[in-house]
Coordinates of C-alpha atoms (C1' of nucleotides) in Angstrom, one line a residue:
Chain S
X1050 CA 120.0 76.7 37.8
X1051 CA 117.1 75.8 40.2
X1052 CA 116.2 76.7 43.7
X1053 CA 117.9 73.8 45.6
X1054 CA 121.2 74.6 43.7
X1055 CA 120.9 78.2 44.7
X1056 CA 120.2 77.3 48.4
X1057 CA 123.2 74.9 48.3
X1058 CA 125.4 77.7 47.0
X1059 CA 123.9 80.2 49.5
X1060 CA 124.6 77.9 52.5
X1061 CA 128.2 76.7 51.4
X1062 CA 129.5 80.1 50.2
X1063 CA 128.1 82.3 52.8
X1064 CA 125.4 84.2 51.0
X1065 CA 122.4 83.5 53.3
X1066 CA 121.3 80.9 56.0
X1067 CA 118.7 80.5 58.5
X1068 CA 118.6 82.7 61.5
X1069 CA 119.1 81.3 65.0
X1070 CA 119.6 77.9 63.5
X1071 CA 121.4 76.4 66.4
X1072 CA 118.4 76.6 68.5
X1073 CA 115.3 74.4 68.3
X1074 CA 112.8 77.3 68.8
X1075 CA 114.2 79.3 65.8
X1076 CA 111.1 80.7 64.0
X1077 CA 110.4 80.3 60.3
X1078 CA 110.7 83.2 57.9
X1079 CA 114.0 84.9 59.3
X1080 CA 117.4 84.5 57.4
X1081 CA 120.7 86.1 57.8
X1082 CA 122.9 87.3 55.1
X1083 CA 126.5 86.1 55.4
X1084 CA 129.7 87.9 54.2
X1085 CA 129.0 87.1 50.5
X1086 CA 125.4 88.1 50.8
X1087 CA 126.0 91.3 52.5
X1088 CA 128.8 92.4 50.1
X1089 CA 126.3 91.4 47.0
X1090 CA 123.4 93.1 48.7
X1091 CA 125.4 96.4 49.3
X1092 CA 126.4 96.5 45.8
X1093 CA 122.8 95.9 44.6
X1094 CA 121.7 98.8 46.9
X1095 CA 124.3 101.0 45.4
X1096 CA 123.2 100.2 41.8
X1097 CA 119.6 101.1 43.0
X1098 CA 120.9 104.3 44.4
X1099 CA 122.6 105.2 41.1
X1100 CA 119.7 104.3 38.8
X1101 CA 116.8 105.8 41.1
X1102 CA 118.0 108.1 43.7
X1103 CA 120.9 110.0 41.9
X1104 CA 119.5 109.6 38.2
X1105 CA 116.1 111.0 39.2
X1106 CA 117.2 113.3 41.9
X1107 CA 115.2 111.7 44.6
X1108 CA 115.6 112.2 48.4
X1109 CA 116.7 109.1 50.4
X1110 CA 115.7 108.8 54.1
X1111 CA 116.1 106.1 56.5
X1112 CA 113.1 105.9 58.9
X1113 CA 112.2 104.0 62.1
X1114 CA 111.3 100.5 61.9
X1115 CA 109.0 100.8 64.8
X1116 CA 106.2 103.3 64.3
X1117 CA 103.4 104.5 66.5
X1118 CA 99.7 103.1 66.3
X1119 CA 98.3 106.3 64.8
X1120 CA 100.4 105.9 61.7
X1121 CA 98.7 102.5 61.2
X1122 CA 95.3 103.8 62.1
X1123 CA 95.8 106.4 59.3
X1124 CA 97.3 104.1 56.8
X1125 CA 94.6 101.5 57.1
X1126 CA 96.9 98.8 58.1
X1127 CA 95.3 98.3 61.4
X1128 CA 92.0 97.5 59.9
X1129 CA 93.0 96.5 56.4
X1130 CA 96.2 94.5 56.6
X1131 CA 94.4 91.5 58.3
X1132 CA 92.7 88.5 57.1
X1133 CA 89.3 87.6 58.5
X1134 CA 89.7 84.1 59.9
X1135 CA 87.5 81.5 61.8
X1136 CA 88.7 78.6 63.7
X1137 CA 86.9 75.2 63.9
X1138 CA 86.1 74.5 67.6
X1139 CA 86.4 70.8 67.0
X1140 CA 89.5 70.2 64.8
X1141 CA 91.2 73.7 65.2
X1142 CA 91.3 74.2 61.5
X1143 CA 91.8 77.9 60.5
X1144 CA 90.0 79.2 57.5
X1145 CA 89.9 82.5 55.7
X1146 CA 86.3 83.0 56.2
X1147 CA 85.5 85.2 53.1
X1148 CA 87.1 82.7 51.0
X1149 CA 85.3 79.8 52.6
X1150 CA 82.0 81.6 52.3
X1151 CA 82.4 82.3 48.6
X1152 CA 83.6 78.7 47.9
X1153 CA 80.5 77.0 49.7
X1154 CA 77.7 79.6 49.0
X1155 CA 79.0 81.6 46.1
X1156 CA 78.2 84.7 48.0
X1157 CA 80.8 87.3 47.5
X1158 CA 81.7 88.9 50.7
X1159 CA 84.6 91.6 50.7
X1160 CA 87.3 90.6 53.2
X1161 CA 87.0 94.0 54.6
X1162 CA 83.3 93.5 55.7
X1163 CA 82.2 93.7 59.2
X1164 CA 83.0 90.7 61.3
X1165 CA 79.4 90.4 62.3
X1166 CA 78.5 90.1 58.7
X1167 CA 80.7 87.0 58.4
X1168 CA 79.0 85.5 61.5
X1169 CA 75.6 86.2 60.2
X1170 CA 76.2 84.3 57.0
X1171 CA 77.7 81.4 58.8
X1172 CA 74.8 81.0 61.0
X1173 CA 72.2 81.7 58.4
X1174 CA 73.8 79.4 55.8
X1175 CA 74.7 76.9 58.5
X1176 CA 78.4 76.7 57.3
X1177 CA 80.3 74.1 59.0
X1178 CA 84.0 73.0 59.0
X1179 CA 84.7 71.4 55.6
X1180 CA 87.2 69.1 57.3
X1181 CA 85.3 67.7 60.4
X1182 CA 81.8 69.2 60.2
X1183 CA 82.6 71.0 63.4
X1184 CA 81.2 74.4 64.5
X1185 CA 83.2 77.6 63.9
X1186 CA 83.9 80.1 66.8
X1187 CA 83.2 83.8 66.0
X1188 CA 85.1 85.3 63.0
X1189 CA 88.1 87.4 64.1
X1190 CA 91.0 89.2 62.3
X1191 CA 94.5 88.2 62.1
X1192 CA 96.6 91.2 61.7
X1193 CA 99.9 90.7 59.8
X1194 CA 101.7 93.4 61.7
X1195 CA 104.0 92.7 64.7
X1196 CA 102.8 94.4 67.7
X1197 CA 105.5 95.8 70.2
X1198 CA 105.1 97.4 73.6
X1199 CA 107.1 100.6 74.2
X1200 CA 108.5 101.2 77.6
X1201 CA 107.3 100.1 81.0
X1202 CA 103.7 100.8 80.1
X1203 CA 103.9 98.8 77.0
X1204 CA 102.4 101.5 74.8
X1205 CA 101.3 99.8 71.6
X1206 CA 103.3 100.4 68.5
X1207 CA 104.0 98.2 65.5
X1208 CA 106.9 97.1 63.3
X1209 CA 106.3 98.8 59.9
X1210 CA 104.8 96.3 57.4
X1211 CA 106.1 98.5 54.6
X1212 CA 108.8 101.2 54.6
X1213 CA 106.8 103.8 52.8
X1214 CA 104.8 105.0 55.9
X1215 CA 107.7 107.0 57.1
X1216 CA 108.0 108.6 53.7
X1217 CA 104.4 109.8 53.8
X1218 CA 104.6 110.9 57.4
X1219 CA 107.8 112.8 56.8
X1220 CA 106.7 114.3 53.6
X1221 CA 105.7 117.8 54.9
X1222 CA 109.0 118.4 56.6
X1223 CA 111.1 116.9 53.7
X1224 CA 109.2 119.0 51.1
X1225 CA 109.8 122.1 53.1
X1226 CA 113.3 121.9 54.2
X1227 CA 114.6 120.1 51.1
X1228 CA 113.0 122.7 48.7
X1229 CA 110.9 120.0 47.1
X1230 CA 109.3 120.6 43.8
X1231 CA 106.6 118.2 42.1
X1232 CA 107.2 115.8 40.9
X1233 CA 109.6 114.5 43.4
X1234 CA 110.6 111.0 44.4
X1235 CA 111.3 110.0 48.1
X1236 CA 113.2 106.8 48.5
X1237 CA 114.0 104.3 51.4
X1238 CA 115.8 101.1 51.9
X1239 CA 115.0 99.2 55.1
X1240 CA 113.5 96.4 56.7
X1241 CA 109.7 95.6 56.9
X1242 CA 108.0 93.1 58.9
X1243 CA 104.9 91.0 58.2
X1244 CA 103.6 88.0 60.4
X1245 CA 103.1 85.8 57.4
X1246 CA 101.0 82.8 58.2
X1247 CA 103.3 80.6 56.4
X1248 CA 106.9 81.7 55.2
X1249 CA 108.4 79.7 52.7
X1250 CA 111.3 79.2 50.4
X1251 CA 114.1 81.1 52.2
X1252 CA 114.3 84.7 50.8
X1253 CA 111.1 84.5 48.8
X1254 CA 108.7 84.8 51.7
X1255 CA 110.2 86.3 54.8
X1256 CA 108.7 87.7 57.9
X1257 CA 111.5 90.2 58.1
X1258 CA 112.7 91.5 54.8
X1259 CA 114.3 94.4 53.0
X1260 CA 112.4 96.8 50.7
X1261 CA 113.7 99.4 48.6
X1262 CA 110.7 101.7 48.1
X1263 CA 110.2 104.8 46.1
X1264 CA 107.2 107.1 46.5
X1265 CA 106.9 109.7 43.6
X1266 CA 104.9 112.7 44.8
X1267 CA 103.1 114.4 41.7
X1268 CA 100.5 116.7 40.7
X1269 CA 97.6 114.6 39.4
X1270 CA 96.8 117.1 36.8
X1271 CA 100.2 116.9 35.2
X1272 CA 100.7 113.2 35.0
X1273 CA 101.5 113.8 31.1
X1274 CA 103.6 116.8 31.6
X1275 CA 106.9 115.3 32.2
X1276 CA 110.0 116.9 30.9
X1277 CA 112.4 114.1 31.6
X1278 CA 110.2 111.6 29.8
X1279 CA 112.5 111.8 26.8
X1280 CA 115.1 109.9 28.6
X1281 CA 113.2 106.7 28.4
X1282 CA 110.8 107.2 25.6
X1283 CA 112.6 104.6 23.4
X1284 CA 113.1 102.2 26.3
X1285 CA 111.5 99.0 25.6
X1286 CA 109.4 97.6 28.3
X1287 CA 107.7 94.1 28.5
X1288 CA 104.0 94.3 29.4
X1289 CA 101.3 91.7 29.4
X1290 CA 98.4 92.6 27.2
X1291 CA 95.7 90.0 26.9
X1292 CA 97.8 87.4 28.2
X1293 CA 100.8 87.9 25.9
X1294 CA 103.8 89.8 26.6
X1295 CA 104.2 92.7 24.4
X1296 CA 107.4 94.6 24.0
X1297 CA 106.8 98.2 23.4
X1298 CA 108.6 101.7 24.1
X1299 CA 107.7 103.7 26.8
X1300 CA 106.5 106.2 24.5
X1301 CA 104.1 103.7 22.6
X1302 CA 102.8 102.4 26.1
X1303 CA 101.8 105.8 27.3
X1304 CA 100.5 107.1 23.9
X1305 CA 98.4 103.9 23.3
X1306 CA 96.9 104.0 26.8
X1307 CA 98.4 100.6 27.8
X1308 CA 100.0 102.6 30.5
X1309 CA 97.8 105.3 32.1
X1310 CA 100.2 108.2 31.7
X1311 CA 103.6 109.4 31.0
X1312 CA 104.7 109.5 34.6
X1313 CA 103.9 105.8 35.1
X1314 CA 105.6 104.9 31.9
X1315 CA 108.7 106.9 32.8
X1316 CA 109.1 105.1 36.1
X1317 CA 108.4 101.6 34.5
X1318 CA 111.1 102.5 32.0
X1319 CA 113.6 103.4 34.8
X1320 CA 112.9 100.0 36.5
X1321 CA 113.5 98.1 33.3
X1322 CA 116.8 99.8 32.8
X1323 CA 117.7 99.1 36.4
X1324 CA 116.9 95.4 36.1
X1325 CA 118.8 95.1 32.9
X1326 CA 121.9 96.3 34.7
X1327 CA 121.5 93.9 37.6
X1328 CA 122.0 90.9 35.1
X1329 CA 118.7 89.2 35.4
X1330 CA 117.5 87.7 32.1
X1331 CA 115.1 90.5 31.1
X1332 CA 113.6 88.3 28.6
X1333 CA 112.0 86.4 31.4
X1334 CA 110.4 89.4 32.9
X1335 CA 107.1 91.2 32.4
X1336 CA 104.9 93.9 34.0
X1337 CA 101.4 92.6 34.7
X1338 CA 98.4 94.8 35.4
X1339 CA 96.7 93.6 38.5
X1340 CA 92.9 93.0 38.5
X1341 CA 90.8 94.7 41.2
X1342 CA 90.7 91.8 43.5
X1343 CA 94.7 91.4 43.3
X1344 CA 95.4 94.9 44.2
X1345 CA 96.4 96.0 47.7
X1346 CA 93.7 98.0 49.5
X1347 CA 95.4 101.4 48.9
X1348 CA 96.2 101.1 45.1
X1349 CA 93.9 102.3 42.4
X1350 CA 96.1 101.1 39.5
X1351 CA 98.9 98.5 40.0
X1352 CA 101.4 96.8 37.9
X1353 CA 103.7 94.1 39.1
X1354 CA 107.1 93.6 37.8
X1355 CA 107.5 89.8 37.5
X1356 CA 110.4 87.5 36.7
X1357 CA 110.4 84.0 35.7
X1358 CA 112.4 81.7 38.1
X1359 CA 112.4 78.0 38.6
X1360 CA 109.9 78.4 41.4
X1361 CA 107.5 80.2 38.9
X1362 CA 106.8 83.8 38.2
X1363 CA 107.9 85.8 41.1
X1364 CA 106.9 89.3 41.8
X1365 CA 109.9 91.6 42.5
X1366 CA 108.3 95.0 42.4
X1367 CA 104.8 96.3 43.1
X1368 CA 104.2 99.6 41.1
X1369 CA 101.1 101.0 42.8
X1370 CA 99.5 104.2 41.9
X1371 CA 98.1 105.3 45.5
X1372 CA 96.5 108.4 44.3
X1373 CA 96.0 110.6 47.4
X1374 CA 95.0 107.7 49.7
X1375 CA 97.9 108.0 52.1
X1376 CA 98.1 111.8 52.2
X1377 CA 94.6 112.4 52.8
X1378 CA 94.3 109.9 55.5
X1379 CA 97.3 111.1 57.2
X1380 CA 95.7 114.7 56.8
X1381 CA 92.6 113.5 58.5
X1382 CA 94.3 111.6 61.3
X1383 CA 97.1 114.0 62.1
X1384 CA 95.6 117.4 61.0
X1385 CA 99.0 118.1 59.5
X1386 CA 98.8 119.8 56.3
X1387 CA 100.0 117.9 53.1
X1388 CA 99.1 120.3 50.4
X1389 CA 102.0 121.9 48.5
X1390 CA 102.3 124.5 46.0
X1391 CA 102.9 123.6 42.5
X1392 CA 103.5 126.6 40.3
X1393 CA 101.4 128.8 42.6
X1394 CA 98.6 126.3 42.8
X1395 CA 97.7 124.5 45.9
X1396 CA 97.6 120.7 45.4
X1397 CA 97.4 117.6 47.4
X1398 CA 100.0 115.4 45.6
X1399 CA 99.2 112.0 44.4
X1400 CA 101.7 109.1 44.9
X1401 CA 103.1 106.5 42.6
X1402 CA 105.2 103.9 44.2
X1403 CA 107.8 101.4 43.2
X1404 CA 108.0 98.9 45.9
X1405 CA 110.9 96.6 45.4
X1406 CA 111.7 93.3 47.3
X1407 CA 115.4 93.3 47.7
X1408 CA 115.7 89.8 49.0
X1409 CA 113.8 88.4 46.2
X1410 CA 115.6 90.5 43.7
X1411 CA 118.9 89.2 45.0
X1412 CA 117.6 85.5 44.8
X1413 CA 116.5 86.0 41.2
X1414 CA 120.0 87.6 40.2
X1415 CA 121.6 84.5 41.7
X1416 CA 119.4 82.1 39.9
X1417 CA 119.7 83.7 36.6
X1418 CA 123.5 84.0 36.8
X1419 CA 124.6 80.7 38.2
X1420 CA 125.6 78.2 35.5
X1421 CA 127.4 74.9 35.4
X1422 CA 130.3 74.9 32.9
X1423 CA 130.5 71.2 32.4
X1424 CA 133.2 71.5 29.8
X1425 CA 135.5 72.9 32.5
X1426 CA 133.9 71.0 35.4
X1427 CA 133.0 74.1 37.6
X1428 CA 130.1 76.0 38.7
X1429 CA 130.2 79.7 37.8
X1430 CA 128.3 82.6 39.3
X1431 CA 128.5 85.2 36.3
X1432 CA 127.4 88.3 38.2
X1433 CA 127.9 91.6 36.8
X1434 CA 131.4 92.6 37.9
X1435 CA 130.1 95.6 39.9
X1436 CA 127.7 93.3 41.9
X1437 CA 130.1 90.6 42.8
X1438 CA 130.8 89.9 46.5
X1439 CA 134.5 89.6 45.7
X1440 CA 135.9 91.9 43.0
X1441 CA 139.2 90.1 42.7
X1442 CA 141.2 87.2 44.1
X1443 CA 144.8 88.0 44.8
X1444 CA 146.8 84.8 44.5
X1445 CA 150.3 83.4 44.6
X1446 CA 151.0 80.7 42.1
X1447 CA 153.0 78.9 44.8
X1448 CA 153.7 80.0 48.3
X1449 CA 157.5 79.8 48.1
X1450 CA 160.5 81.8 46.6
X1451 CA 158.9 85.0 47.9
X1452 CA 155.9 84.8 45.8
X1453 CA 153.6 84.8 49.0
X1454 CA 155.3 88.1 50.3
X1455 CA 154.9 89.8 46.8
X1456 CA 151.2 88.8 46.7
X1457 CA 150.5 90.2 50.0
X1458 CA 152.2 93.4 49.1
X1459 CA 149.9 93.7 46.1
X1460 CA 146.9 92.6 48.3
X1461 CA 147.7 95.5 50.7
X1462 CA 147.7 98.1 47.9
X1463 CA 144.3 97.4 46.6
X1464 CA 142.3 96.0 49.7
X1465 CA 140.8 99.3 50.9
X1466 CA 139.5 100.2 47.5
X1467 CA 138.2 96.9 46.3
X1468 CA 136.7 93.7 47.7
X1469 CA 139.9 91.6 47.2
X1470 CA 140.4 88.1 48.6
X1471 CA 143.9 86.8 49.4
X1472 CA 144.7 83.2 48.9
X1473 CA 147.7 81.1 49.0
X1474 CA 146.6 77.7 49.8
X1475 CA 146.2 74.6 47.6
X1476 CA 146.4 74.2 43.9
X1477 CA 145.8 77.3 41.7
X1478 CA 143.0 75.7 39.8
X1479 CA 141.0 75.0 43.0
X1480 CA 141.5 78.5 44.1
X1481 CA 140.1 79.8 40.7
X1482 CA 137.2 77.5 41.0
X1483 CA 136.3 78.8 44.5
X1484 CA 136.5 82.4 43.2
X1485 CA 134.2 81.3 40.3
X1486 CA 131.6 80.1 42.7
X1487 CA 131.3 83.5 44.6
X1488 CA 131.3 85.3 41.3
X1489 CA 134.5 87.1 41.5
X1490 CA 135.1 88.5 37.9
X1491 CA 138.8 88.7 38.1
X1492 CA 141.9 87.1 39.7
X1493 CA 145.3 88.4 39.9
X1494 CA 148.1 85.9 40.0
X1495 CA 151.7 86.4 41.1
X1496 CA 154.2 84.0 39.5
X1497 CA 158.0 83.8 39.2
X1498 CA 158.0 86.4 36.2
X1499 CA 156.4 88.7 38.5
X1500 CA 159.8 88.9 40.6
X1501 CA 161.6 89.9 37.3
X1502 CA 159.6 92.3 35.6
X1503 CA 156.8 93.5 38.0
X1504 CA 153.9 92.0 35.9
X1505 CA 151.1 89.8 37.0
X1506 CA 148.4 87.8 35.2
X1507 CA 144.9 88.6 35.2
X1508 CA 142.5 85.7 34.9
X1509 CA 138.9 86.2 33.6
X1510 CA 136.1 84.4 35.4
X1511 CA 133.8 83.7 32.4
X1512 CA 136.4 83.0 29.6
X1513 CA 139.1 81.6 31.9
X1514 CA 141.4 83.5 29.7
X1515 CA 144.4 85.4 31.0
X1516 CA 146.4 88.5 30.2
X1517 CA 149.6 90.0 31.7
X1518 CA 149.7 93.6 33.1
X1519 CA 152.0 95.6 35.1
X1520 CA 151.6 95.8 38.8
X1521 CA 151.4 99.7 38.5
X1522 CA 148.5 99.2 36.2
X1523 CA 146.4 97.1 38.5
X1524 CA 144.4 99.9 40.1
X1525 CA 143.2 101.5 36.7
X1526 CA 142.7 98.0 35.3
X1527 CA 140.4 97.1 38.2
X1528 CA 138.6 100.5 38.2
X1529 CA 137.7 100.3 34.7
X1530 CA 136.4 96.6 34.8
X1531 CA 134.4 96.6 37.8
X1532 CA 132.8 100.1 37.4
X1533 CA 129.1 100.5 37.6
X1534 CA 127.6 101.1 34.1
Chain Y
rG612 C1' 97.5 76.8 59.7
rC613 C1' 96.1 72.2 57.0
rG614 C1' 97.5 67.8 54.2
rG615 C1' 102.0 65.0 52.3
rA616 C1' 107.4 64.1 52.6
rG617 C1' 111.8 65.1 55.3
rU618 C1' 115.7 66.7 59.3
rU619 C1' 122.6 62.6 60.6
rA620 C1' 130.0 67.1 60.0
rG621 C1' 130.4 73.3 56.0
rU622 C1' 127.6 70.4 51.7
rC623 C1' 125.4 65.8 49.8
rC624 C1' 124.3 61.2 52.1
rA625 C1' 124.5 55.6 54.4
rG626 C1' 122.9 53.4 58.8
rC627 C1' 116.7 53.2 60.9
rC628 C1' 112.3 47.8 59.3
rC629 C1' 115.7 44.0 62.7
rG630 C1' 118.3 48.8 69.2
rG631 C1' 124.7 47.3 70.7
rC632 C1' 131.7 52.1 69.4
rA633 C1' 127.8 56.8 63.5
rC634 C1' 129.6 55.1 57.2
rG635 C1' 131.2 57.4 52.9
rA636 C1' 132.0 61.2 49.3
rC637 C1' 133.0 66.2 48.4
rG638 C1' 134.6 70.5 50.9
rU639 C1' 138.1 72.6 54.9
rC640 C1' 143.0 72.9 57.5
rA641 C1' 148.6 71.3 57.8
rG642 C1' 152.9 69.2 55.2
rC643 C1' 155.1 67.1 50.7
rU644 C1' 154.7 67.6 45.5
rU645 C1' 153.3 70.6 41.5
rC646 C1' 154.6 75.7 39.1
rC647 C1' 148.4 78.5 35.7
rC648 C1' 142.8 75.8 36.0
rA649 C1' 138.9 71.0 41.2
rA650 C1' 145.8 66.1 39.8
rG651 C1' 148.6 63.0 43.5
rC652 C1' 150.6 61.5 48.5
rU653 C1' 150.6 61.8 54.0
rG654 C1' 148.2 63.5 58.2
rA655 C1' 144.3 66.4 60.9
rA656 C1' 140.0 68.9 62.5
rG657 C1' 134.9 68.8 62.2
rG658 C1' 128.7 65.3 65.0
rC659 C1' 124.7 66.4 72.1
rC660 C1' 122.2 61.9 64.6
rG661 C1' 116.6 68.9 64.7
rC662 C1' 114.6 69.8 70.1
rG663 C1' 112.1 67.7 74.4
rG664 C1' 110.2 63.6 76.8
rG665 C1' 109.1 58.1 77.1
rU666 C1' 110.3 52.6 76.7
rU667 C1' 115.0 49.6 77.5
rC668 C1' 120.8 47.2 80.7
rA669 C1' 121.4 50.0 76.1
rA670 C1' 118.0 54.6 71.4
rA671 C1' 120.3 57.9 65.3
rU672 C1' 117.3 53.3 65.3
rC673 C1' 111.0 51.9 68.7
rC674 C1' 106.8 55.4 71.0
rC675 C1' 104.7 60.5 72.0
rG676 C1' 105.0 65.8 71.6
rC677 C1' 107.0 70.2 69.4
rA678 C1' 110.2 73.1 65.9
rC679 C1' 112.2 73.7 61.3
rU680 C1' 112.8 72.5 55.8
rC681 C1' 110.6 71.1 51.2
rC682 C1' 106.0 70.1 48.1
rG683 C1' 100.7 71.4 47.6
rC684 C1' 96.4 74.8 49.5
rA685 C1' 95.7 80.0 51.0
rC686 C1' 98.5 84.8 51.6
rC687 C1' 102.2 88.0 50.1
rA688 C1' 107.5 92.3 48.4

RNA sequence: GCGGAGUUAGUCCAGCCCGGCACGACGUCAGCUUCCCAAGCUGAAGGCCGCGGGUUCAAAUCCCGCACUCCGCACCA
């Protein structure tokens, strides 16, 4: 199904919708999750926790969204997370000046160059506005971080542009108090904020968005010395080599040098196994090694995990080898010590990160799982049962003859343990169709036979088939059918 | 931010040229019917026609500004 159809589902069924939509001054790039969206997101997050935090014995933290200025001085975001721009004095058009200079003069200027450097080239080469031939004002930087003023003095702080900075900042305490041992992953889920010039496409480019980030702290001398590597050595990953997607095992990838080392191969393996369990079509995914110009300013090697959607290839996870960039710069700025002991040798850990976009991942799962079943005239969201916003519908075949009461009795028994949805109203087929659209994998229906022998029918979303089970078996039936893998 | 196209009920949309009580479908709710897959019948709710201003006796409709959405450019998880 395409973007528009997902959008319609999202609006109609309470997955997500624009923030502040009743007011005209609502800003672009902010969206809310509705009831279905939250339930779905929570389950996705739980799967992430199972497949990374618990599986790899990571530490999970929950840091502040507002962080002090020094953090971003150290991280480089204050200087580096900004685009150099110029404004045309006549027509007010805005240009990325480094790109414009390259376009017009073929001179390559790094975007991190001094602002005066840009001004110099503009005047020397007599660069004018390509739209109206007007003059440019002085180059300045547009920083993508949201600035906030703290307290009555309005002390400068920022909304974090990535969640991982708290992980770096907290690392010394965490490593000491939690008895850390390299390599160790520290994970965090939370919101990040970027003042995008042009947010677009609902969940795909937001100004306020969820990230699930994992920072793996490791000894740079032991990147190929990883006991747990055997867990994924035969896991197949899909990686772009010379513009074609090659399917190879993690072991082959690291042995052949396609991936730099076992540590990176291990985590790309975990990531692949995770996304297989989310129900996205893994055959439409790939890891792509980024060129030097595409990489973030802190990355020395970077692989994007990308998935094909109807909007094109979409980056879901950035896998960056950040080396000692962050710990070194926080050491210099804070004077805190970040070295740790690894088998009695003092080492400044390197960092490999998996930076996952949750909102984008949720969109992709929806798109890859929503299908039109023309034969039965219905739209079905075939989510994995453990990710479904509603686990089970609880329906009375008809309302009268005491069936409604019996249905409510069953509903009360399971509502604390499962996301169950009670529904008496309208034709039974209509109610099944509604459940299909929110992805509920199962429906329990109470009919006249229930009153005689205490059995109910269970209706399966994907096959539409039914079976009859005892009321006393409902709990174990649900438990085994919606369990995480 | 630029260029293009749009914005009318939960959703999809007609009406706009040519100003005069806002149309329809789907969905929702209640009742009847039905007794396992969007059936039928009856009834109901739901709209400051994106926001603000202007023209006019009168604006969804004409004019101006802004916001938002979508598509392209650029940027990004």
